[in-house]
mmCIF file of C-alpha atoms in Angstrom:
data_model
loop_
_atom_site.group_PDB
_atom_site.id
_atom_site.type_symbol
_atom_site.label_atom_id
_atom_site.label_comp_id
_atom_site.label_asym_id
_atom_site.label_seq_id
_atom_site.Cartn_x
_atom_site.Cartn_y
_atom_site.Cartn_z
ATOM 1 C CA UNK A 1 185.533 17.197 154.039
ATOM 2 C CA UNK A 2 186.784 18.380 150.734
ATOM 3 C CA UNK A 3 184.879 15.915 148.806
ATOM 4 C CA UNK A 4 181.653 17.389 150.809
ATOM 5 C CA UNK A 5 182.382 20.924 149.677
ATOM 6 C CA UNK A 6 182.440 19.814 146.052
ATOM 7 C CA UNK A 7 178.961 17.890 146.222
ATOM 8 C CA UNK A 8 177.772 20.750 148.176
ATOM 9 C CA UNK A 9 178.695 23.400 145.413
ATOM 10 C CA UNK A 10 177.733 20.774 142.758
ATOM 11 C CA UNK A 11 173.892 20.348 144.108
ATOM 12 C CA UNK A 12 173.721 24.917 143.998
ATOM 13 C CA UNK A 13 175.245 25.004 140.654
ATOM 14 C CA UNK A 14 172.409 22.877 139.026
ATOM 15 C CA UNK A 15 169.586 24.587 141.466
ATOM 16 C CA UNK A 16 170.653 28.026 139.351
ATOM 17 C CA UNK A 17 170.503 26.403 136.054
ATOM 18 C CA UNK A 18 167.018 25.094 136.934
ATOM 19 C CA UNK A 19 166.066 28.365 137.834
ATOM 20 C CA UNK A 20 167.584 29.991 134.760
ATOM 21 C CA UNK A 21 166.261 27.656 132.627
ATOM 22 C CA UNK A 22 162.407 27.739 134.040
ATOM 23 C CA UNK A 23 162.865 31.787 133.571
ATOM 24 C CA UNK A 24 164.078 31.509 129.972
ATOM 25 C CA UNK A 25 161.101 28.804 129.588
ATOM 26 C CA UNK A 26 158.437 31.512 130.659
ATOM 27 C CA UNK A 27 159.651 34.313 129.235
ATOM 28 C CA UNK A 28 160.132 32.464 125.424
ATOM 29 C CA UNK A 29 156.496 30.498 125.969
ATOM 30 C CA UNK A 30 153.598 32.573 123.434
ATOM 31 C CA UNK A 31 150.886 34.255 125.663
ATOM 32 C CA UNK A 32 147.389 33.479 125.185
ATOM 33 C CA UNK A 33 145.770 36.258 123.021
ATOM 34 C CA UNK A 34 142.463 36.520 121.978
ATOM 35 C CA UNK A 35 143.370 37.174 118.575
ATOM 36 C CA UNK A 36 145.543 34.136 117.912
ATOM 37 C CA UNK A 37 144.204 32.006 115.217
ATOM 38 C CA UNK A 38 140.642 31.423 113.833
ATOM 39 C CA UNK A 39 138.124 29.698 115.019
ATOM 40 C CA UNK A 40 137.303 26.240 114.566
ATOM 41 C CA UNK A 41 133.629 26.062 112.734
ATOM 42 C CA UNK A 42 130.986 25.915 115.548
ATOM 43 C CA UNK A 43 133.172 27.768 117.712
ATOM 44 C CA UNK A 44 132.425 31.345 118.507
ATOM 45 C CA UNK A 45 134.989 34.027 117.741
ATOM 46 C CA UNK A 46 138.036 34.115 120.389
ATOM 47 C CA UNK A 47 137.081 30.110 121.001
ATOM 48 C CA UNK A 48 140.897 29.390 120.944
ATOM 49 C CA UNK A 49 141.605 31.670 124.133
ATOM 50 C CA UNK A 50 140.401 29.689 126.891
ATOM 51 C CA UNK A 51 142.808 26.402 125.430
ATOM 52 C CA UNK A 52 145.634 29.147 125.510
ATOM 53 C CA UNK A 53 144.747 30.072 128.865
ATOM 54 C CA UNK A 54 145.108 26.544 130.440
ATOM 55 C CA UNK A 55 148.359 26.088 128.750
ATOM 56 C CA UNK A 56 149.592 29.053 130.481
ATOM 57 C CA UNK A 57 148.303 27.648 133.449
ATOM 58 C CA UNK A 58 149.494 24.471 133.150
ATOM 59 C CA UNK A 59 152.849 26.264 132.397
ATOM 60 C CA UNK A 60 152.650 27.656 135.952
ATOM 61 C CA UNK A 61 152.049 24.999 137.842
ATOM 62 C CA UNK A 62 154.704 23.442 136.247
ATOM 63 C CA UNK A 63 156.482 26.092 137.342
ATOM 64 C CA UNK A 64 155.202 26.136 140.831
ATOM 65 C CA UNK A 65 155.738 22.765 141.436
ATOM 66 C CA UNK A 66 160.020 23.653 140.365
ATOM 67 C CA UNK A 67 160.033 26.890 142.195
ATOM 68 C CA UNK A 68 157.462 26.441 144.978
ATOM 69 C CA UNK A 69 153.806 28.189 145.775
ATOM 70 C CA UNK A 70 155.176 31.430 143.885
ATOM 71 C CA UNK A 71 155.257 30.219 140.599
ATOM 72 C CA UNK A 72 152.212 28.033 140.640
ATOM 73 C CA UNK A 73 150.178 30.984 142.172
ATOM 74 C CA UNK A 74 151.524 33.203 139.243
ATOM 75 C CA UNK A 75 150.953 30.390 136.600
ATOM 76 C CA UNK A 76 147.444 30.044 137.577
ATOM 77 C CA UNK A 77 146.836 33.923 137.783
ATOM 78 C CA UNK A 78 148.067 34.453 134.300
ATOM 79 C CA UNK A 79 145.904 31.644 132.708
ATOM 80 C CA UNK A 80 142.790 32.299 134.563
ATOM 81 C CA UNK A 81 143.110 36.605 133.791
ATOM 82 C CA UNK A 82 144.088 35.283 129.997
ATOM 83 C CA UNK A 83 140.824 33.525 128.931
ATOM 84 C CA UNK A 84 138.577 35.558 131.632
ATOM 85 C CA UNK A 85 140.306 38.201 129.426
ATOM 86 C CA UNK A 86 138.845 37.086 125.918
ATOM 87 C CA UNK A 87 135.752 35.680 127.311
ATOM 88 C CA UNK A 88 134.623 38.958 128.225
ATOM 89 C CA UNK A 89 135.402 40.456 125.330
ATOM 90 C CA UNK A 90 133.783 37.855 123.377
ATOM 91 C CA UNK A 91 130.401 38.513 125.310
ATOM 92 C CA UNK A 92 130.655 42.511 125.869
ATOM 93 C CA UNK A 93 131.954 43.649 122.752
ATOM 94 C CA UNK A 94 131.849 47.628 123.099
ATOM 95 C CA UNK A 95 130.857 47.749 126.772
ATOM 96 C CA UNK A 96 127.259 46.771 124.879
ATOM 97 C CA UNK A 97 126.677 50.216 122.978
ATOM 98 C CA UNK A 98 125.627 49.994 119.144
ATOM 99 C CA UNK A 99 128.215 50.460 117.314
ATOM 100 C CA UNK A 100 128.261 54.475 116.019
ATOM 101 C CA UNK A 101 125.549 55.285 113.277
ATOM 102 C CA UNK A 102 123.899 52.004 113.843
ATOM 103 C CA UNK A 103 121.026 52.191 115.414
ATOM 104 C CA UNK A 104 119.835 49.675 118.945
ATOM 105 C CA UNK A 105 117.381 46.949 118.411
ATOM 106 C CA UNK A 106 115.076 48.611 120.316
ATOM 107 C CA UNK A 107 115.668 51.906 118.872
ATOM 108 C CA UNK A 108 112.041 54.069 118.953
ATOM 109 C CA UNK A 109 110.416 54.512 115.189
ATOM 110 C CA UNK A 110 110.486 58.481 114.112
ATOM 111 C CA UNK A 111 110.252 60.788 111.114
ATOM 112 C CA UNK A 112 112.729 63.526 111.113
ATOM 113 C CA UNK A 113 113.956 66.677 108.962
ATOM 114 C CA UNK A 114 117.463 67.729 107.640
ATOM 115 C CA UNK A 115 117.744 71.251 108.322
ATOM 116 C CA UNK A 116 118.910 73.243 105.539
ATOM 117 C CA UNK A 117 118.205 77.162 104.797
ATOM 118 C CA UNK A 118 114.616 78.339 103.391
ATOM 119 C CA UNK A 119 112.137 80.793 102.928
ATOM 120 C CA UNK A 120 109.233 80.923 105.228
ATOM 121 C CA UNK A 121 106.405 83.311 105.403
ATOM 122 C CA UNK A 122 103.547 84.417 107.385
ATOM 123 C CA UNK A 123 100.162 84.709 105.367
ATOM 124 C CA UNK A 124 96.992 85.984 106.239
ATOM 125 C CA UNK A 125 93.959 84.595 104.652
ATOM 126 C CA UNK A 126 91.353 87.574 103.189
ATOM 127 C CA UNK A 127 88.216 87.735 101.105
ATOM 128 C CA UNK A 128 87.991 90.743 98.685
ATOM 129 C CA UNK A 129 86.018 92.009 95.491
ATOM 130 C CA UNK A 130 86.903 92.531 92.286
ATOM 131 C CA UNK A 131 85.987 96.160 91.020
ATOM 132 C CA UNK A 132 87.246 98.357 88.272
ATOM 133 C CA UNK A 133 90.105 100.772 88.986
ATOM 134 C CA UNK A 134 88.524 103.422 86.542
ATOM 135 C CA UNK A 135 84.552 103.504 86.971
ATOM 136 C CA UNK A 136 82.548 106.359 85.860
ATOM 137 C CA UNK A 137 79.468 107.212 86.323
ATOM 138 C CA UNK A 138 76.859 107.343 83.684
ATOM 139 C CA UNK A 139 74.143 110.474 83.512
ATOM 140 C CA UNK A 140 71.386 111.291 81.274
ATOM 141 C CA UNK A 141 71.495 114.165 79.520
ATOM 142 C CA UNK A 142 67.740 115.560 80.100
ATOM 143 C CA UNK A 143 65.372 114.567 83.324
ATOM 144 C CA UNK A 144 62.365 112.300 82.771
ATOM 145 C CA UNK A 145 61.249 109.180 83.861
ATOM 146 C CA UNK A 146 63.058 105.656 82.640
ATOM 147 C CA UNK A 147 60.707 103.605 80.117
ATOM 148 C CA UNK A 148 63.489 101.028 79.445
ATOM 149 C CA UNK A 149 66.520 99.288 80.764
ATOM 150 C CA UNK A 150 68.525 97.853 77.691
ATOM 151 C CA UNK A 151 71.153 96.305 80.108
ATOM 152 C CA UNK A 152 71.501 94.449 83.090
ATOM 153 C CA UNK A 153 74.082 94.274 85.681
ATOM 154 C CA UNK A 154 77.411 92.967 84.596
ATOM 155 C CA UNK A 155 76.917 93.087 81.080
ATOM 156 C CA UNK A 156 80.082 94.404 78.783
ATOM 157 C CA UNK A 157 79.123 97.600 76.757
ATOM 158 C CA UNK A 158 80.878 99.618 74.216
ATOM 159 C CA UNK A 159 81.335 103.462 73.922
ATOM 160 C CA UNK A 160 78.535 104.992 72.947
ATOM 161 C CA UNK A 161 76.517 101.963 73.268
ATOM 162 C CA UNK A 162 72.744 102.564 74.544
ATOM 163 C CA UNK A 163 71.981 101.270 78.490
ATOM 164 C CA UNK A 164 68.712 102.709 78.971
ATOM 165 C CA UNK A 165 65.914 105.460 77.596
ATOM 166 C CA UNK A 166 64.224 108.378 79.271
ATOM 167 C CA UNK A 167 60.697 109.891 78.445
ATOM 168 C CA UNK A 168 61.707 113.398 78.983
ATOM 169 C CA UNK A 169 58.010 114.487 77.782
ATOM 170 C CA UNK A 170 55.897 116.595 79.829
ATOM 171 C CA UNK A 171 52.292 116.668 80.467
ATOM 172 C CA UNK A 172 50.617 117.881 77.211
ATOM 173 C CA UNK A 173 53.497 116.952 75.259
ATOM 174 C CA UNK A 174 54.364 114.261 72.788
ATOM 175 C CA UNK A 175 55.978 111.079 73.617
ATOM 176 C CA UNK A 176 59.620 111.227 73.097
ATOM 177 C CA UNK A 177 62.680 108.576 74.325
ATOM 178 C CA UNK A 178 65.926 109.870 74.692
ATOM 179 C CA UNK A 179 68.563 107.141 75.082
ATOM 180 C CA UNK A 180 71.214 106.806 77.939
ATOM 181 C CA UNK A 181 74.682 105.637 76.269
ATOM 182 C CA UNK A 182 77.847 104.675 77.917
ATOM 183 C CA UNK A 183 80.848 107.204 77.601
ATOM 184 C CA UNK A 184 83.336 104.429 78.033
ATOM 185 C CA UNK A 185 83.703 100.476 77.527
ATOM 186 C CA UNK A 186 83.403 98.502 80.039
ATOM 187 C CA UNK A 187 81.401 96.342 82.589
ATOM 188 C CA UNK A 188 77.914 97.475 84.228
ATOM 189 C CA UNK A 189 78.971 97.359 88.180
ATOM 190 C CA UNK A 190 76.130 99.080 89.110
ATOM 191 C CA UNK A 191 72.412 99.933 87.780
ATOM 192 C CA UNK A 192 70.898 102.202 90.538
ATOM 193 C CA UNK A 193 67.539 102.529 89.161
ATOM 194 C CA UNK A 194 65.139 100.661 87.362
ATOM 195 C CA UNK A 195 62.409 100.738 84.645
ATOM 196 C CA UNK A 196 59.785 103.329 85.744
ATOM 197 C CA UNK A 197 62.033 105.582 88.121
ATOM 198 C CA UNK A 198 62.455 109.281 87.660
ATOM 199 C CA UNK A 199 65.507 110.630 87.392
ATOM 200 C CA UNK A 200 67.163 114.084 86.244
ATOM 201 C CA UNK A 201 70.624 115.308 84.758
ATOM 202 C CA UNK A 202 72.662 114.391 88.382
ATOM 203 C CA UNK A 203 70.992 110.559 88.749
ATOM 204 C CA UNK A 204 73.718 108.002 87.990
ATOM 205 C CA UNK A 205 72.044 105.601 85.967
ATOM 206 C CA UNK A 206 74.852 103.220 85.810
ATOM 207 C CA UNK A 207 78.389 102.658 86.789
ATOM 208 C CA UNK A 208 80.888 101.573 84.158
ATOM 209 C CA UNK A 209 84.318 100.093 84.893
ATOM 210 C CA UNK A 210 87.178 99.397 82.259
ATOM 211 C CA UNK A 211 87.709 95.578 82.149
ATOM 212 C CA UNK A 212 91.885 96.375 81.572
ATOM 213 C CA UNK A 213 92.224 97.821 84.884
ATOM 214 C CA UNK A 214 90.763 95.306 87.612
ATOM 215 C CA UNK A 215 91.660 95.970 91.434
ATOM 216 C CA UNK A 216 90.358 93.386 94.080
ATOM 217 C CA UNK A 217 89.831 95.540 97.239
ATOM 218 C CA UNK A 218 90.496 93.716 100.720
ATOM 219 C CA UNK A 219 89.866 94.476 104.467
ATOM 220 C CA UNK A 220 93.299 94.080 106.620
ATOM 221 C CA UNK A 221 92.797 93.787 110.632
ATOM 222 C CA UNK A 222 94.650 96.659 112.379
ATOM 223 C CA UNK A 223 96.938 94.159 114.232
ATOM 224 C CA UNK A 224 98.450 93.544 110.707
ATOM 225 C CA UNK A 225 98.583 97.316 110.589
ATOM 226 C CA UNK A 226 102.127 97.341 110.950
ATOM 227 C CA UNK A 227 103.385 95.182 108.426
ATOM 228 C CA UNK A 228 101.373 96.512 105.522
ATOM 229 C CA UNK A 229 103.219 98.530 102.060
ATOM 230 C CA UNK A 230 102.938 99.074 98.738
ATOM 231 C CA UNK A 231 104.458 96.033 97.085
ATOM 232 C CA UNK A 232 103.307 93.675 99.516
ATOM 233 C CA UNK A 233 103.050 90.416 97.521
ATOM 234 C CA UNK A 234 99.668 88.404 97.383
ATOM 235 C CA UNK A 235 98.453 85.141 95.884
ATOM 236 C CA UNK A 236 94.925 84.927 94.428
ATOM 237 C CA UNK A 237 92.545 82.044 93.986
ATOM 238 C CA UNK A 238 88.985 82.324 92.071
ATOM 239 C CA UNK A 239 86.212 80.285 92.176
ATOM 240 C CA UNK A 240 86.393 79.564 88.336
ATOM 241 C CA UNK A 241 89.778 77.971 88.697
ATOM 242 C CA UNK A 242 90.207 77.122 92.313
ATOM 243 C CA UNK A 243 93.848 75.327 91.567
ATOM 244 C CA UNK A 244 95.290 78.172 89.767
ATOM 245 C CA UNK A 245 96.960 80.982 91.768
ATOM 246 C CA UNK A 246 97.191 84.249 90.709
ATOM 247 C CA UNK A 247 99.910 86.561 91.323
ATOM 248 C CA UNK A 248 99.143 90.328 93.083
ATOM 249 C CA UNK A 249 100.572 92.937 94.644
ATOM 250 C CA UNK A 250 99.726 96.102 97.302
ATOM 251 C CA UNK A 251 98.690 99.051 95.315
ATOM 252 C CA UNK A 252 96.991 100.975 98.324
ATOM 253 C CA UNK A 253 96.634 101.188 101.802
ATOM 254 C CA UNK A 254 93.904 104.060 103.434
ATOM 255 C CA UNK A 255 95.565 106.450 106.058
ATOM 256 C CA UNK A 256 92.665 105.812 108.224
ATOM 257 C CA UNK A 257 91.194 102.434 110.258
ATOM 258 C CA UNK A 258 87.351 101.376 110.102
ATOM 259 C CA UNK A 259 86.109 102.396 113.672
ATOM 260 C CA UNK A 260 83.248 99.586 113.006
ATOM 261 C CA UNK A 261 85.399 96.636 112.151
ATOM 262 C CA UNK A 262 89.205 98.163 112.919
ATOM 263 C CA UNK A 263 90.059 97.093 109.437
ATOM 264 C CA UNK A 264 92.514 99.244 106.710
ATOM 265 C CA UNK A 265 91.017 98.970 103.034
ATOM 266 C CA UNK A 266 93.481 97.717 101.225
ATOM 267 C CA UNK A 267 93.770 97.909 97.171
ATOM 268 C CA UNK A 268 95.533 95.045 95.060
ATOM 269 C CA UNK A 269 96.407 94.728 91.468
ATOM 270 C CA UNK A 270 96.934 91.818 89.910
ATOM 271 C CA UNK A 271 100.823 91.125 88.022
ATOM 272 C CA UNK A 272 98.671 89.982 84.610
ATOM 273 C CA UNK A 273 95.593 90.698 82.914
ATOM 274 C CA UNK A 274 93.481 87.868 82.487
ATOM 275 C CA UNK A 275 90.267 87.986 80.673
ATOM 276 C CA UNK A 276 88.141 85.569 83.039
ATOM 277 C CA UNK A 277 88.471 87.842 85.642
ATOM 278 C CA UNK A 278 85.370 89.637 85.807
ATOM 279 C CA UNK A 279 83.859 92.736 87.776
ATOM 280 C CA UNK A 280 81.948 91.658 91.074
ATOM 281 C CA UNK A 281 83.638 88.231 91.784
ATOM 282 C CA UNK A 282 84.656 86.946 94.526
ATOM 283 C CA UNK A 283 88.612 86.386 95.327
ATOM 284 C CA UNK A 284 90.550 84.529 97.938
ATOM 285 C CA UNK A 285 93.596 86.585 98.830
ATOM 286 C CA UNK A 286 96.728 85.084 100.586
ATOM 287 C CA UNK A 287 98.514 87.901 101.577
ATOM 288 C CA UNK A 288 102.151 87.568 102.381
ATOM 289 C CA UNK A 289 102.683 89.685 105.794
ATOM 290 C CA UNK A 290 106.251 88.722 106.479
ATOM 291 C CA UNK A 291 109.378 86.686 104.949
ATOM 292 C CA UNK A 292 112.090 85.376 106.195
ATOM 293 C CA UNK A 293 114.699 83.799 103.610
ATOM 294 C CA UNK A 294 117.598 81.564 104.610
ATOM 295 C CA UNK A 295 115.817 80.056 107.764
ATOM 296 C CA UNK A 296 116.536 77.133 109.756
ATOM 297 C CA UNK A 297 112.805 76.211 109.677
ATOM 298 C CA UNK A 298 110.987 72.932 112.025
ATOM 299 C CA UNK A 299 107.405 71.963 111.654
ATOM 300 C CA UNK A 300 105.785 73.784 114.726
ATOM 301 C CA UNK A 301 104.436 69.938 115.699
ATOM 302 C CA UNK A 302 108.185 69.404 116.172
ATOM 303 C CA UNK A 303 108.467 71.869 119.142
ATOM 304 C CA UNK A 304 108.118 70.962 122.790
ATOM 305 C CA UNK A 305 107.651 72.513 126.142
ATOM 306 C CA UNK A 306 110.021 71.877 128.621
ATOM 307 C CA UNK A 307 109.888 73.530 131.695
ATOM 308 C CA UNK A 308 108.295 76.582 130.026
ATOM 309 C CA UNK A 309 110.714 77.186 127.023
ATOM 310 C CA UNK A 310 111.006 75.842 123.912
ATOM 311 C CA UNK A 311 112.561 72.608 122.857
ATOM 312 C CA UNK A 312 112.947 70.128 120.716
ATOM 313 C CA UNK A 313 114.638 66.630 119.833
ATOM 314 C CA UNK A 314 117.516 65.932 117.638
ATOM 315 C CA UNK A 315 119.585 62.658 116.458
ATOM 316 C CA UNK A 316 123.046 62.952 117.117
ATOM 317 C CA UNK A 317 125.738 60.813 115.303
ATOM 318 C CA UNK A 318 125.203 57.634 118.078
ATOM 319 C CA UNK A 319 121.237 57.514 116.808
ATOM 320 C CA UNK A 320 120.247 58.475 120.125
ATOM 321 C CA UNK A 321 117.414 61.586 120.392
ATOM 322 C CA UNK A 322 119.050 64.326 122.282
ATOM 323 C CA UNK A 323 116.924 67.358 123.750
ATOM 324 C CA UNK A 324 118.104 71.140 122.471
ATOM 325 C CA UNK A 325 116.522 74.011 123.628
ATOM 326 C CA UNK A 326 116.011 76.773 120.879
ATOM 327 C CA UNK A 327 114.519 79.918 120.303
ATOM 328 C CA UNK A 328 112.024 80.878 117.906
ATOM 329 C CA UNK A 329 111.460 83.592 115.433
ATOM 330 C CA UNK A 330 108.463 84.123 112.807
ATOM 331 C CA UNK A 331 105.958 81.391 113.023
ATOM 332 C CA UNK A 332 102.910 80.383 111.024
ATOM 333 C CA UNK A 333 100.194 77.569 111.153
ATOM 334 C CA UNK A 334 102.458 75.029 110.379
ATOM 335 C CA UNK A 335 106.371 75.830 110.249
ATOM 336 C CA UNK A 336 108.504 78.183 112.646
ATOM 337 C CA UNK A 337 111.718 79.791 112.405
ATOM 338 C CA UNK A 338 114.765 78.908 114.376
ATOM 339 C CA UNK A 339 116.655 81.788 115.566
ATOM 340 C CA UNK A 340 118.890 79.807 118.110
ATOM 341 C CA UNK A 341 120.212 76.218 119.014
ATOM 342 C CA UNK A 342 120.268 74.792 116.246
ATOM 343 C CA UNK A 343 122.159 74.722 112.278
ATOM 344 C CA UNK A 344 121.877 73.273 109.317
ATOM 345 C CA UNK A 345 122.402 69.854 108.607
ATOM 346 C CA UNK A 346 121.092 68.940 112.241
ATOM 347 C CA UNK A 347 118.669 66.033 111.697
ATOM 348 C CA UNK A 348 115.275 67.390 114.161
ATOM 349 C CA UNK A 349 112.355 65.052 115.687
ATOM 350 C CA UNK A 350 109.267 65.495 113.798
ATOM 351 C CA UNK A 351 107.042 62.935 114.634
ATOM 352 C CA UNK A 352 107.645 60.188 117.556
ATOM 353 C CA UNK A 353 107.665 59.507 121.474
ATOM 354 C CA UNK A 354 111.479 60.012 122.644
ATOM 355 C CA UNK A 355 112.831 61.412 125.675
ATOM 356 C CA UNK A 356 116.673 62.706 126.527
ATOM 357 C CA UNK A 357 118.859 59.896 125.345
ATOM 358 C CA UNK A 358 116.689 57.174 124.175
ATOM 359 C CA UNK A 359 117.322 54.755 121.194
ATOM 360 C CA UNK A 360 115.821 55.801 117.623
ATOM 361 C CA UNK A 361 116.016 55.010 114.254
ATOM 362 C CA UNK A 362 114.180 56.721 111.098
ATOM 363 C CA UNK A 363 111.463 55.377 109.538
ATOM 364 C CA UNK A 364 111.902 54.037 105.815
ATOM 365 C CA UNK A 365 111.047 57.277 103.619
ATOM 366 C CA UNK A 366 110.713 59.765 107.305
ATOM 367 C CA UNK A 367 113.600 61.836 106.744
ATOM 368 C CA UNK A 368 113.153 65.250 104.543
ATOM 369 C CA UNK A 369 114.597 68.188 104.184
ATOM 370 C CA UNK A 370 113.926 71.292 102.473
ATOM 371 C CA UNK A 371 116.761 73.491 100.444
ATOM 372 C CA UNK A 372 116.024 77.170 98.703
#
């Protein structure tokens, strides 16, 4: 009976070394990891995890078959979750996102601006003469009736220099010319009459303007009305030297609107003289209306509707388009300003088919931006 004891206590003393033993086993054994190791050449990154993974689970069915349906359950559980482990993060990566600032393979093409402060201005297009700010008027001296016109319209003349004579001779009297000469130098703007007219001591016979002080004289619609003052910068083009621009300025605006056309005359000097600017031409005026400086500024093409305000497209830092709405200040034919939704250094949509969220990348040489 005693001897039975002993065996007895024998047989449970080895069962809890086996079990200690198969514990220590497990808990000393390295887990499979998908970053043990490199892998082998024509094996794809993480190719050692799955071997890893059926040690493990060869580990617990060795186990299992020791400590009964437990452990092998548990030792195939860990090998199986081990590799399913690394080969899904082998084949998803990121959850299948580009990686940040790297733009999708099928990102959409698109040209886009760096917002940065500038000037922008609203400019109205205007035709206007140029005329002589001092003109006088040139009168005979005697009445009579003109025999000959020395000068024509436009041509330069010096004080005292002769434009035209006058018979002043009466009936029964002898033939006579007195001459007509300019008080002033200048150009001929004007030559009312003509060989053969009569005239007396109150007919202008010319007009003479001083060629240092030229004004070009424009016609501003009244809706502008309430933008125009002295100062008002201009940029002029002629004819003779249609890529040079010409700098000008407001010098007068009339008190009173044309009932006819509901234009203000409007009077501009130019900053400096130049000597191929003649009386009577023609000049294109670009006259600056408004200016804004330090503006966030967006092509106008750039703007969208969406559901009745305004919008438009930006990239954020994942290179996906993302819709802003915005609101808008001064606006010409091509640029506006952005009073709200947006600041500088925000990268904005100029060109290209994108909707809330989708893919893009820019185009090789499609991103500007514009500083002051």
């Amino acid at each position: 009976m005693i001897k039975g004891d002993v065996i007895a206590k024998v047989i449970v003393i080895v069962l809890i070394a086996a079990f200690l033993g198969i514990a220590a086993f497990n808990m000393l054994a390295p887990k499979a990891s998908p970053a043990m190791g490199n892998a082998p050449a024509g094996m794809p990154p993480g190719g050692n995890a799955p071997a890893s993974g059926q040690r493990a689970a060869q580990g617990g069915q060795g186990g299992g078959q020791s400590g009964g349906p437990a452990g092998s359950t548990a030792g195939n559980t860990a090998g199986s979750t081990a590799a399913g482990s690394t080969a899904g993060n082998s084949a998803g990566g990121s959850g299948g996102r580009p990686a940040a600032g790297r733009p999708a393979a099928n990102a959409i093409t698109v040209l886009a601006k760096t917002l940065q402060p500038e000037t922008i201005r609203q400019v109205v297009k205007l035709n206007g003469d140029v005329s002589s700010q001092s003109e006088v008027n040139v009168m005979p001296d005697t009445s009579g009736k003109i025999t000959r016109m020395i000068k024509n319209l436009g041509d330069t003349v010096q004080r005292g220099e002769v434009i035209a004579y006058i018979d002043p001779s009466r009936a029964g009297q002898s033939y006579s010319e007195n001459p007509v000469t300019s008080p002033v130098a200048g150009t001929i703007s004007s030559l009312p009459v003509t060989t053969g007219s009569t005239v007396s001591s109150a007919t202008v016979v010319a007009v003479v303007g001083s060629l240092d002080n030229l004004k070009i004289t424009i016609y501003v619609a009244e809706k502008y009305s309430a933008y125009l003052r002295r100062g008002l910068p201009a940029i002029v083009s002629f004819t003779f030297a249609p890529d040079e621009e010409f700098a000008a300025s407001v010098s007068s605006i009339s008190p009173v609107v044309n009932n006819k056309n509901r234009t203000i005359e409007t009077t501009l000097l130019l900053d400096k003289r130049d000597g191929r600017i003649k009386q009577g031409m023609f000049a294109s005026v670009y006259l600056v209306i408004r200016e804004e400086n330090r503006s966030l500024v967006i092509p106008r093409a750039a703007v969208k509707n969406y559901n009745g305000d305004p919008t438009v497209y930006i990239i954020d830092e994942n290179n996906l388009a993302r819709r802003v709405p915005i609101s808008l200040g001064l606006t010409n034919d091509s640029d506006a300003q952005v009073i709200s939704g947006l600041k500088a250094g925000d990268r904005v949509i100029t060109a290209g088919s994108v909707t809330d969220g989708s893919p893009v990348r820019i185009a090789a040489a499609g991103l500007s931006s514009n500083t002051d």
